[in-house]
Amino acid sequence: MYAATIGLQRYGFADLKQLLAQASPLRSGDVLAGVAAPSGEARVAAQIALADVPLVRLLQEPVVPYEDDEVTRLIVDAHDAAAFAPVAHLTVGGLRDYLLSEGATAESLAALAPGLTPEMVAAVAKLCRLQDLVVVARKCSVVTRFRSTIGLPGRLSTRLQPNHPGDDPRGIAASILDGLLLGSGDATIGVNPAGDSPERIRALLHVLDEIRERLDIPTQSCVLAHVTTTLDLIRLGAPVDLVFQSIAGTEAANRAFGIDLALLDEAHAAASALRRGTVGDNVMYFETGQGSALSANAHHGADQQTLEARAYAVARRYRPLLVNTVVGFIGPEYLYDGKQIIRAGLEDHFCGKLLGLPMGCDACYTNHAEADQDDIDALLALLVAAGVNYVMGVPGADDVMLGYQSTSFHDALAMRQLFGCRAAPEFDAWLQRVGVLGPDGRLRSDRTPHALPAPWRDVLIRGE
């Protein structure tokens, strides 16, 4: 039993799961699940009580029982007690104070990451203002490599997302060249397929790989198919750089995605064995999002932000190249408006970075949410201030295949200019070499496909 008193009113919380849920800032998904605090005063009481909970209690009392859930077993069994030792005496509030202190440096936070659990970082996030989420995440540095190096200080990468409603190779090629001419694509060139047949996925993999090879681009490609399809295509010799999969924070939610840890182990081993990376061997790409466990009726009565953090324990097991929270994609049933979307995006980035993950964010919303592009502009700027590893580059910020609003190639350029960032070093050098960027890192005014080498014109005109 946990409790706190405000004025003459005493608030009690039956267990840690209820305390974490009621300490969460208001969001529609928790209301839908019936776990949100009944009032603002009750929420503050829960936050007061949570601040006094020893961190060790969060390891001892998981929100999903150990015997019922392989994600919980992963969290507990992989916990690094030696890394945890420097903060083992702290409460949740004490950890927040430490994270905001001068003593919390990039080096000390990297050493601490294996000792933190998702429940710990989720709990701390619930006590933080947006400013705190930005300041702490900014201290964290997580660098990954495949053909490009992502996450270095002073760098902002993008996933070039050239989706097409009919998976037309010419349409995809046109969007890729559009993005490349605007400096996008150093995190990955990643297509969400409109169809899921193995034949179509294999064809898309070849389209992306041929463009990458023809233009000699130091990046990695990915078709965001289900992991089982990608595994089959690896066995058939398809050119797979990254293995993609959506993941969640409970075993039951992952089962709804058609996966478990054993399957992800197999996929990681298969992709690693290909040895297609040139500067590193991080081969996995994971996407997450608050509300996924609830949408699968697999939330075990826990709040969506805590369960989102638990998904990062799954990701951490595989040393991924990329992780991103698709923050507003599931819809207003889970994140109702721009305020909730902004908060969730910063929470997710904060929690992922503290757990040692290379976090990106698809700052996005669906058209039936109470949000607009001004909200996404605000979230994007806050994420870049917080040191996000990468963001999305979508033509016009409007994904015509998935039917949602995200961030554009121009948005990423604006953020690089505003914060003095460059693309990944290998990609940045390539952009200069092919004439897209000048030596100062700014776009050249004469960059057009017809002013560039012949392979660019061939890709655009022939769609190859």
Tab-separated table of C-alpha atoms in Angstrom:
chain	number	residue	atom	x	y	z
A	1	MET	CA	0.000	0.000	0.000
A	2	TYR	CA	1.302	3.447	-0.959
A	3	ALA	CA	-0.184	6.701	0.268
A	4	ALA	CA	0.151	10.488	0.328
A	5	THR	CA	-1.806	13.262	2.025
A	6	ILE	CA	-2.817	16.565	0.448
A	7	GLY	CA	-4.423	18.932	2.897
A	8	LEU	CA	-6.919	16.861	4.897
A	9	GLN	CA	-7.330	14.238	2.158
A	10	ARG	CA	-5.336	11.008	2.279
A	11	TYR	CA	-4.923	9.071	-0.970
A	12	GLY	CA	-4.071	5.386	-1.019
A	13	PHE	CA	-2.756	3.227	-3.863
A	14	ALA	CA	-3.138	-0.524	-3.655
A	15	ASP	CA	0.114	-1.468	-5.367
A	16	LEU	CA	2.964	-0.086	-7.412
A	17	LYS	CA	1.148	-0.668	-10.699
A	18	GLN	CA	-1.743	1.532	-9.584
A	19	LEU	CA	0.626	4.139	-8.186
A	20	LEU	CA	2.556	4.368	-11.472
A	21	ALA	CA	-0.664	4.617	-13.464
A	22	GLN	CA	-2.197	7.365	-11.350
A	23	ALA	CA	1.080	9.320	-11.268
A	24	SER	CA	1.074	9.534	-15.077
A	25	PRO	CA	0.188	12.880	-16.635
A	26	LEU	CA	-3.298	12.700	-18.127
A	27	ARG	CA	-3.713	10.849	-21.413
A	28	SER	CA	-6.715	9.411	-23.125
A	29	GLY	CA	-5.370	5.845	-23.316
A	30	ASP	CA	-5.136	5.538	-19.540
A	31	VAL	CA	-8.665	6.898	-19.201
A	32	LEU	CA	-9.832	4.340	-21.762
A	33	ALA	CA	-8.093	1.581	-19.803
A	34	GLY	CA	-9.649	2.743	-16.526
A	35	VAL	CA	-6.281	3.242	-14.822
A	36	ALA	CA	-5.916	7.049	-14.853
A	37	ALA	CA	-6.071	9.114	-11.680
A	38	PRO	CA	-9.675	10.154	-10.912
A	39	SER	CA	-8.668	13.807	-10.432
A	40	GLY	CA	-5.752	16.178	-10.770
A	41	GLU	CA	-5.347	16.204	-6.994
A	42	ALA	CA	-5.145	12.410	-6.911
A	43	ARG	CA	-2.512	12.543	-9.647
A	44	VAL	CA	-0.374	14.936	-7.607
A	45	ALA	CA	-0.775	12.707	-4.552
A	46	ALA	CA	0.391	9.721	-6.588
A	47	GLN	CA	3.425	11.669	-7.796
A	48	ILE	CA	4.272	12.660	-4.221
A	49	ALA	CA	4.033	9.028	-3.092
A	50	LEU	CA	5.986	7.795	-6.104
A	51	ALA	CA	8.855	10.192	-5.425
A	52	ASP	CA	9.453	8.423	-2.093
A	53	VAL	CA	9.502	4.858	-3.499
A	54	PRO	CA	12.962	3.251	-3.316
A	55	LEU	CA	14.308	2.286	-6.726
A	56	VAL	CA	14.878	-1.290	-5.540
A	57	ARG	CA	11.122	-1.635	-5.033
A	58	LEU	CA	10.589	-1.125	-8.760
A	59	LEU	CA	12.843	-4.095	-9.435
A	60	GLN	CA	11.141	-6.217	-6.796
A	61	GLU	CA	7.544	-5.389	-7.802
A	62	PRO	CA	7.215	-5.492	-11.627
A	63	VAL	CA	3.946	-4.302	-13.136
A	64	VAL	CA	3.501	-7.668	-14.888
A	65	PRO	CA	4.332	-10.795	-12.815
A	66	TYR	CA	7.639	-12.546	-13.513
A	67	GLU	CA	6.050	-15.954	-13.927
A	68	ASP	CA	3.493	-14.663	-16.465
A	69	ASP	CA	5.587	-12.609	-18.847
A	70	GLU	CA	8.863	-13.120	-20.727
A	71	VAL	CA	9.464	-9.377	-20.984
A	72	THR	CA	9.421	-9.153	-17.191
A	73	ARG	CA	11.807	-12.099	-17.000
A	74	LEU	CA	14.092	-10.355	-19.487
A	75	ILE	CA	14.057	-7.158	-17.415
A	76	VAL	CA	14.797	-8.919	-14.131
A	77	ASP	CA	17.286	-11.495	-15.393
A	78	ALA	CA	19.287	-8.984	-17.469
A	79	HIS	CA	19.518	-6.401	-14.700
A	80	ASP	CA	23.119	-5.355	-14.033
A	81	ALA	CA	23.476	-5.026	-10.259
A	82	ALA	CA	26.989	-3.588	-10.492
A	83	ALA	CA	25.878	-0.818	-12.842
A	84	PHE	CA	22.899	-0.122	-10.557
A	85	ALA	CA	25.005	0.093	-7.395
A	86	PRO	CA	25.786	3.852	-7.560
A	87	VAL	CA	22.069	4.723	-7.389
A	88	ALA	CA	20.742	1.682	-5.522
A	89	HIS	CA	20.200	3.712	-2.357
A	90	LEU	CA	18.053	6.332	-4.089
A	91	THR	CA	14.317	6.844	-4.297
A	92	VAL	CA	12.554	7.730	-7.558
A	93	GLY	CA	12.694	11.400	-6.572
A	94	GLY	CA	16.342	11.040	-5.631
A	95	LEU	CA	17.132	9.586	-9.048
A	96	ARG	CA	15.436	12.566	-10.701
A	97	ASP	CA	17.577	14.924	-8.633
A	98	TYR	CA	20.719	13.010	-9.619
A	99	LEU	CA	19.841	13.014	-13.320
A	100	LEU	CA	19.444	16.792	-13.246
A	101	SER	CA	22.684	17.317	-11.306
A	102	GLU	CA	26.134	18.193	-12.639
A	103	GLY	CA	27.298	14.720	-11.643
A	104	ALA	CA	25.154	13.052	-14.302
A	105	THR	CA	27.369	13.156	-17.395
A	106	ALA	CA	27.232	11.310	-20.689
A	107	GLU	CA	29.840	8.887	-19.381
A	108	SER	CA	28.160	8.218	-16.043
A	109	LEU	CA	24.733	7.803	-17.640
A	110	ALA	CA	26.093	5.341	-20.211
A	111	ALA	CA	27.606	3.310	-17.371
A	112	LEU	CA	24.347	3.468	-15.415
A	113	ALA	CA	22.065	2.396	-18.290
A	114	PRO	CA	22.392	-1.409	-17.805
A	115	GLY	CA	21.440	-0.946	-14.151
A	116	LEU	CA	18.204	0.890	-14.856
A	117	THR	CA	14.944	-0.906	-15.558
A	118	PRO	CA	12.044	0.366	-17.658
A	119	GLU	CA	9.878	0.802	-14.572
A	120	MET	CA	12.563	2.984	-12.967
A	121	VAL	CA	12.912	5.351	-15.904
A	122	ALA	CA	9.145	5.438	-16.473
A	123	ALA	CA	8.646	6.377	-12.823
A	124	VAL	CA	11.194	9.193	-13.041
A	125	ALA	CA	9.592	10.505	-16.232
A	126	LYS	CA	6.280	10.886	-14.404
A	127	LEU	CA	7.935	13.353	-12.000
A	128	CYS	CA	9.519	15.445	-14.756
A	129	ARG	CA	8.455	18.626	-16.479
A	130	LEU	CA	9.070	18.828	-20.216
A	131	GLN	CA	12.182	20.871	-19.480
A	132	ASP	CA	13.554	18.058	-17.304
A	133	LEU	CA	12.878	15.468	-20.002
A	134	VAL	CA	14.832	17.557	-22.507
A	135	VAL	CA	17.750	18.434	-20.213
A	136	VAL	CA	18.372	14.878	-19.029
A	137	ALA	CA	18.005	13.242	-22.437
A	138	ARG	CA	20.411	15.800	-23.900
A	139	LYS	CA	23.121	14.418	-21.610
A	140	CYS	CA	22.786	10.901	-23.023
A	141	SER	CA	24.870	9.828	-26.002
A	142	VAL	CA	24.054	6.587	-27.829
A	143	VAL	CA	25.982	5.946	-31.048
A	144	THR	CA	25.249	3.129	-33.519
A	145	ARG	CA	26.741	2.114	-36.854
A	146	PHE	CA	26.021	0.119	-40.002
A	147	ARG	CA	27.097	2.009	-43.143
A	148	SER	CA	26.688	5.366	-41.435
A	149	THR	CA	27.374	6.480	-37.878
A	150	ILE	CA	24.245	7.712	-36.101
A	151	GLY	CA	23.967	9.630	-32.831
A	152	LEU	CA	27.243	11.532	-32.666
A	153	PRO	CA	27.132	14.952	-30.962
A	154	GLY	CA	26.206	17.719	-33.351
A	155	ARG	CA	24.510	15.341	-35.779
A	156	LEU	CA	20.846	14.922	-36.695
A	157	SER	CA	19.922	12.013	-38.931
A	158	THR	CA	16.732	11.223	-40.833
A	159	ARG	CA	14.884	8.192	-42.050
A	160	LEU	CA	13.909	8.863	-45.654
A	161	GLN	CA	10.378	7.416	-45.897
A	162	PRO	CA	9.397	7.197	-49.607
A	163	ASN	CA	6.146	5.286	-49.175
A	164	HIS	CA	3.843	4.834	-52.169
A	165	PRO	CA	0.180	3.677	-52.066
A	166	GLY	CA	0.835	1.177	-54.868
A	167	ASP	CA	4.498	0.349	-54.085
A	168	ASP	CA	5.326	1.742	-57.535
A	169	PRO	CA	9.135	1.673	-58.022
A	170	ARG	CA	9.139	4.941	-59.996
A	171	GLY	CA	7.144	6.741	-57.331
A	172	ILE	CA	9.436	5.399	-54.627
A	173	ALA	CA	12.546	6.349	-56.631
A	174	ALA	CA	11.238	9.890	-57.166
A	175	SER	CA	10.627	10.335	-53.446
A	176	ILE	CA	14.082	8.947	-52.648
A	177	LEU	CA	15.770	11.417	-54.982
A	178	ASP	CA	13.649	14.232	-53.572
A	179	GLY	CA	14.853	13.331	-50.111
A	180	LEU	CA	18.488	12.881	-51.101
A	181	LEU	CA	18.526	16.284	-52.802
A	182	LEU	CA	17.348	17.742	-49.480
A	183	GLY	CA	19.973	15.904	-47.422
A	184	SER	CA	17.710	13.171	-46.039
A	185	GLY	CA	18.329	9.442	-45.620
A	186	ASP	CA	21.402	8.937	-43.442
A	187	ALA	CA	19.584	6.907	-40.758
A	188	THR	CA	17.959	4.656	-43.331
A	189	ILE	CA	15.935	4.683	-46.514
A	190	GLY	CA	12.931	2.770	-45.225
A	191	VAL	CA	9.745	1.857	-47.065
A	192	ASN	CA	6.496	0.781	-45.429
A	193	PRO	CA	5.093	-1.633	-48.018
A	194	ALA	CA	1.480	-1.236	-49.097
A	195	GLY	CA	1.313	-4.979	-49.780
A	196	ASP	CA	2.754	-7.748	-47.636
A	197	SER	CA	3.462	-10.539	-50.111
A	198	PRO	CA	7.033	-11.910	-49.978
A	199	GLU	CA	7.390	-11.294	-53.710
A	200	ARG	CA	6.538	-7.616	-53.338
A	201	ILE	CA	8.810	-7.193	-50.311
A	202	ARG	CA	11.674	-8.829	-52.174
A	203	ALA	CA	11.138	-6.564	-55.189
A	204	LEU	CA	11.201	-3.479	-52.963
A	205	LEU	CA	14.401	-4.661	-51.261
A	206	HIS	CA	16.062	-4.933	-54.660
A	207	VAL	CA	14.812	-1.484	-55.730
A	208	LEU	CA	16.284	0.133	-52.617
A	209	ASP	CA	19.540	-1.778	-52.813
A	210	GLU	CA	20.046	-0.995	-56.495
A	211	ILE	CA	19.490	2.732	-55.911
A	212	ARG	CA	21.870	2.683	-52.966
A	213	GLU	CA	24.552	0.867	-54.955
A	214	ARG	CA	24.107	2.902	-58.147
A	215	LEU	CA	24.468	6.189	-56.285
A	216	ASP	CA	27.065	4.746	-53.865
A	217	ILE	CA	25.125	6.052	-50.840
A	218	PRO	CA	26.669	5.350	-47.415
A	219	THR	CA	23.398	4.442	-45.754
A	220	GLN	CA	21.233	1.398	-45.105
A	221	SER	CA	17.909	0.359	-46.572
A	222	CYS	CA	14.932	-1.332	-44.985
A	223	VAL	CA	11.520	-2.596	-46.056
A	224	LEU	CA	9.345	-2.596	-42.965
A	225	ALA	CA	7.874	-6.078	-43.380
A	226	HIS	CA	7.058	-8.504	-40.609
A	227	VAL	CA	10.148	-10.174	-39.175
A	228	THR	CA	9.046	-13.631	-40.372
A	229	THR	CA	8.863	-12.389	-43.969
A	230	THR	CA	12.285	-10.780	-43.679
A	231	LEU	CA	13.753	-13.988	-42.237
A	232	ASP	CA	12.416	-16.004	-45.153
A	233	LEU	CA	13.857	-13.495	-47.613
A	234	ILE	CA	17.263	-13.606	-45.912
A	235	ARG	CA	17.265	-17.358	-46.485
A	236	LEU	CA	16.478	-16.709	-50.176
A	237	GLY	CA	19.423	-14.324	-50.526
A	238	ALA	CA	17.524	-11.022	-50.681
A	239	PRO	CA	19.615	-7.893	-49.955
A	240	VAL	CA	18.522	-7.255	-46.355
A	241	ASP	CA	20.400	-4.579	-44.428
A	242	LEU	CA	18.152	-4.052	-41.392
A	243	VAL	CA	15.537	-6.313	-39.833
A	244	PHE	CA	12.473	-4.317	-38.809
A	245	GLN	CA	9.801	-5.178	-36.274
A	246	SER	CA	7.189	-3.397	-34.168
A	247	ILE	CA	7.542	-4.386	-30.511
A	248	ALA	CA	5.644	-3.835	-27.274
A	249	GLY	CA	6.153	-4.063	-23.534
A	250	THR	CA	4.373	-7.295	-22.632
A	251	GLU	CA	4.627	-10.852	-23.872
A	252	ALA	CA	0.932	-10.866	-24.769
A	253	ALA	CA	1.218	-7.652	-26.811
A	254	ASN	CA	4.230	-9.022	-28.671
A	255	ARG	CA	2.291	-12.201	-29.330
A	256	ALA	CA	-0.389	-10.008	-30.935
A	257	PHE	CA	2.376	-8.714	-33.239
A	258	GLY	CA	3.221	-12.331	-34.058
A	259	ILE	CA	6.583	-12.334	-32.308
A	260	ASP	CA	8.422	-13.474	-29.214
A	261	LEU	CA	11.994	-13.149	-27.993
A	262	ALA	CA	13.072	-16.428	-29.564
A	263	LEU	CA	11.962	-15.217	-32.998
A	264	LEU	CA	13.785	-11.905	-32.557
A	265	ASP	CA	16.897	-13.816	-31.441
A	266	GLU	CA	16.748	-15.797	-34.673
A	267	ALA	CA	16.303	-12.696	-36.806
A	268	HIS	CA	19.171	-10.882	-35.119
A	269	ALA	CA	21.489	-13.825	-35.675
A	270	ALA	CA	20.469	-14.161	-39.331
A	271	ALA	CA	20.970	-10.468	-40.142
A	272	SER	CA	24.267	-10.329	-38.253
A	273	ALA	CA	25.582	-13.294	-40.236
A	274	LEU	CA	25.128	-11.359	-43.509
A	275	ARG	CA	27.838	-8.859	-42.467
A	276	ARG	CA	26.568	-6.183	-44.854
A	277	GLY	CA	27.602	-3.254	-42.646
A	278	THR	CA	30.788	-1.371	-43.469
A	279	VAL	CA	31.368	0.674	-40.301
A	280	GLY	CA	29.366	-1.327	-37.748
A	281	ASP	CA	27.146	-4.298	-37.015
A	282	ASN	CA	23.916	-2.875	-35.536
A	283	VAL	CA	21.300	-4.623	-37.682
A	284	MET	CA	17.891	-4.199	-36.009
A	285	TYR	CA	15.266	-1.480	-36.418
A	286	PHE	CA	12.375	-1.347	-33.920
A	287	GLU	CA	9.289	0.837	-33.752
A	288	THR	CA	7.119	1.327	-30.688
A	289	GLY	CA	4.279	3.560	-29.529
A	290	GLN	CA	2.295	4.294	-26.398
A	291	GLY	CA	-1.009	2.440	-26.445
A	292	SER	CA	0.062	-0.629	-28.429
A	293	ALA	CA	-0.411	-3.004	-25.478
A	294	LEU	CA	-3.835	-1.568	-24.655
A	295	SER	CA	-4.934	-1.791	-28.281
A	296	ALA	CA	-4.108	-5.513	-28.136
A	297	ASN	CA	-5.916	-5.900	-24.775
A	298	ALA	CA	-2.541	-6.976	-23.373
A	299	HIS	CA	-1.805	-4.186	-20.886
A	300	HIS	CA	-2.376	-6.120	-17.613
A	301	GLY	CA	-3.973	-3.037	-16.048
A	302	ALA	CA	-0.755	-1.001	-16.330
A	303	ASP	CA	-0.457	2.511	-17.760
A	304	GLN	CA	0.672	2.994	-21.332
A	305	GLN	CA	3.792	5.030	-20.633
A	306	THR	CA	5.247	2.390	-18.309
A	307	LEU	CA	4.464	-0.342	-20.831
A	308	GLU	CA	6.095	1.707	-23.578
A	309	ALA	CA	9.287	1.882	-21.518
A	310	ARG	CA	9.155	-1.895	-21.086
A	311	ALA	CA	9.261	-2.265	-24.885
A	312	TYR	CA	12.694	-0.667	-24.713
A	313	ALA	CA	13.959	-3.613	-22.672
A	314	VAL	CA	13.091	-5.826	-25.633
A	315	ALA	CA	14.902	-3.471	-28.020
A	316	ARG	CA	17.970	-3.177	-25.786
A	317	ARG	CA	18.565	-6.934	-25.962
A	318	TYR	CA	19.485	-6.659	-29.674
A	319	ARG	CA	21.742	-3.563	-29.831
A	320	PRO	CA	19.597	-1.977	-32.565
A	321	LEU	CA	20.764	0.597	-35.067
A	322	LEU	CA	17.460	2.458	-34.783
A	323	VAL	CA	14.519	2.659	-32.384
A	324	ASN	CA	11.708	5.115	-32.761
A	325	THR	CA	8.453	5.822	-31.060
A	326	VAL	CA	5.731	6.508	-33.628
A	327	VAL	CA	4.253	8.789	-31.077
A	328	GLY	CA	0.886	9.938	-32.429
A	329	PHE	CA	0.230	7.224	-34.977
A	330	ILE	CA	-2.177	4.978	-33.057
A	331	GLY	CA	-4.669	7.804	-32.664
A	332	PRO	CA	-6.550	10.041	-30.221
A	333	GLU	CA	-7.938	7.076	-28.293
A	334	TYR	CA	-4.454	6.832	-26.750
A	335	LEU	CA	-2.987	10.343	-27.151
A	336	TYR	CA	-5.876	12.730	-27.566
A	337	ASP	CA	-4.322	16.029	-28.594
A	338	GLY	CA	-1.119	17.908	-29.333
A	339	LYS	CA	-0.345	18.420	-25.660
A	340	GLN	CA	-0.475	14.691	-24.954
A	341	ILE	CA	1.501	13.848	-28.111
A	342	ILE	CA	4.277	16.305	-27.239
A	343	ARG	CA	4.531	14.993	-23.695
A	344	ALA	CA	4.577	11.355	-24.829
A	345	GLY	CA	7.254	11.940	-27.462
A	346	LEU	CA	9.591	13.550	-24.952
A	347	GLU	CA	8.879	10.866	-22.327
A	348	ASP	CA	9.657	8.087	-24.769
A	349	HIS	CA	12.883	9.701	-25.949
A	350	PHE	CA	13.956	10.311	-22.333
A	351	CYS	CA	13.243	6.731	-21.233
A	352	GLY	CA	14.871	5.146	-24.264
A	353	LYS	CA	18.031	7.203	-23.976
A	354	LEU	CA	18.385	6.455	-20.243
A	355	LEU	CA	18.132	2.745	-21.054
A	356	GLY	CA	20.933	3.097	-23.609
A	357	LEU	CA	18.927	3.065	-26.832
A	358	PRO	CA	19.516	5.044	-30.054
A	359	MET	CA	16.171	6.810	-29.922
A	360	GLY	CA	14.463	8.541	-32.782
A	361	CYS	CA	10.908	9.766	-32.987
A	362	ASP	CA	8.277	9.894	-35.675
A	363	ALA	CA	6.705	13.159	-34.552
A	364	CYS	CA	3.311	12.558	-36.049
A	365	TYR	CA	-0.465	12.591	-35.691
A	366	THR	CA	-3.532	11.205	-37.410
A	367	ASN	CA	-6.050	13.535	-38.963
A	368	HIS	CA	-8.776	12.721	-36.436
A	369	ALA	CA	-6.610	13.776	-33.461
A	370	GLU	CA	-6.893	17.208	-31.867
A	371	ALA	CA	-3.456	18.142	-33.179
A	372	ASP	CA	-1.929	20.000	-36.092
A	373	GLN	CA	1.432	20.720	-37.677
A	374	ASP	CA	2.180	23.490	-35.174
A	375	ASP	CA	2.166	20.838	-32.437
A	376	ILE	CA	4.570	18.723	-34.471
A	377	ASP	CA	6.845	21.722	-35.063
A	378	ALA	CA	7.009	22.227	-31.295
A	379	LEU	CA	7.687	18.556	-30.585
A	380	LEU	CA	10.322	18.364	-33.310
A	381	ALA	CA	12.239	21.362	-31.961
A	382	LEU	CA	12.097	20.003	-28.407
A	383	LEU	CA	13.305	16.586	-29.562
A	384	VAL	CA	16.264	18.055	-31.426
A	385	ALA	CA	17.074	20.176	-28.367
A	386	ALA	CA	16.966	16.917	-26.383
A	387	GLY	CA	19.497	15.277	-28.716
A	388	VAL	CA	17.229	12.911	-30.641
A	389	ASN	CA	19.258	10.604	-32.895
A	390	TYR	CA	16.976	10.878	-35.913
A	391	VAL	CA	13.566	11.965	-37.156
A	392	MET	CA	11.414	11.167	-40.179
A	393	GLY	CA	11.754	12.646	-43.637
A	394	VAL	CA	8.410	12.267	-45.434
A	395	PRO	CA	7.625	14.080	-48.718
A	396	GLY	CA	5.603	17.132	-47.737
A	397	ALA	CA	5.227	15.688	-44.206
A	398	ASP	CA	2.156	13.847	-45.555
A	399	ASP	CA	2.416	10.077	-45.883
A	400	VAL	CA	0.012	9.298	-48.705
A	401	MET	CA	0.191	5.549	-48.108
A	402	LEU	CA	-0.175	5.363	-44.319
A	403	GLY	CA	-2.501	8.372	-44.189
A	404	TYR	CA	-0.933	10.362	-41.372
A	405	GLN	CA	1.067	13.558	-40.882
A	406	SER	CA	4.733	13.510	-39.923
A	407	THR	CA	7.834	15.650	-40.552
A	408	SER	CA	9.250	16.611	-43.932
A	409	PHE	CA	12.684	16.795	-45.520
A	410	HIS	CA	12.471	20.570	-45.129
A	411	ASP	CA	11.620	20.253	-41.421
A	412	ALA	CA	14.820	18.303	-40.799
A	413	LEU	CA	16.819	20.890	-42.751
A	414	ALA	CA	15.311	23.656	-40.613
A	415	MET	CA	16.327	21.825	-37.448
A	416	ARG	CA	19.869	21.234	-38.687
A	417	GLN	CA	20.162	24.921	-39.454
A	418	LEU	CA	18.560	26.054	-36.186
A	419	PHE	CA	20.671	23.801	-33.965
A	420	GLY	CA	23.861	23.768	-36.023
A	421	CYS	CA	23.645	20.034	-36.784
A	422	ARG	CA	24.991	18.030	-39.696
A	423	ALA	CA	24.047	14.647	-41.126
A	424	ALA	CA	25.957	11.484	-40.218
A	425	PRO	CA	29.623	12.026	-41.131
A	426	GLU	CA	29.814	9.422	-43.917
A	427	PHE	CA	26.575	10.677	-45.464
A	428	ASP	CA	27.523	14.324	-45.029
A	429	ALA	CA	30.792	13.722	-46.887
A	430	TRP	CA	28.902	11.919	-49.662
A	431	LEU	CA	26.421	14.799	-50.001
A	432	GLN	CA	29.362	17.145	-50.520
A	433	ARG	CA	31.049	14.766	-52.952
A	434	VAL	CA	27.976	14.492	-55.215
A	435	GLY	CA	27.272	18.217	-55.083
A	436	VAL	CA	24.163	18.380	-52.893
A	437	LEU	CA	25.955	20.219	-50.067
A	438	GLY	CA	28.670	22.830	-50.154
A	439	PRO	CA	31.706	22.651	-47.857
A	440	ASP	CA	29.807	24.719	-45.293
A	441	GLY	CA	27.177	21.994	-45.007
A	442	ARG	CA	24.450	24.086	-46.620
A	443	LEU	CA	22.443	22.999	-49.654
A	444	ARG	CA	23.846	24.153	-52.964
A	445	SER	CA	21.390	26.271	-54.924
A	446	ASP	CA	22.243	24.503	-58.214
A	447	ARG	CA	21.460	20.983	-56.969
A	448	THR	CA	19.108	19.304	-59.470
A	449	PRO	CA	19.112	15.799	-60.934
A	450	HIS	CA	20.213	17.216	-64.306
A	451	ALA	CA	23.219	18.927	-62.706
A	452	LEU	CA	24.255	15.727	-60.952
A	453	PRO	CA	26.064	12.646	-62.290
A	454	ALA	CA	24.303	10.408	-64.839
A	455	PRO	CA	23.249	7.669	-62.369
A	456	TRP	CA	20.977	10.173	-60.607
A	457	ARG	CA	19.235	11.052	-63.864
A	458	ASP	CA	18.844	7.363	-64.702
A	459	VAL	CA	17.216	6.606	-61.368
A	460	LEU	CA	14.767	9.485	-61.738
A	461	ILE	CA	13.893	9.013	-65.416
A	462	ARG	CA	13.826	5.229	-65.564
A	463	GLY	CA	12.743	4.520	-61.988
A	464	GLU	CA	15.557	2.023	-61.540
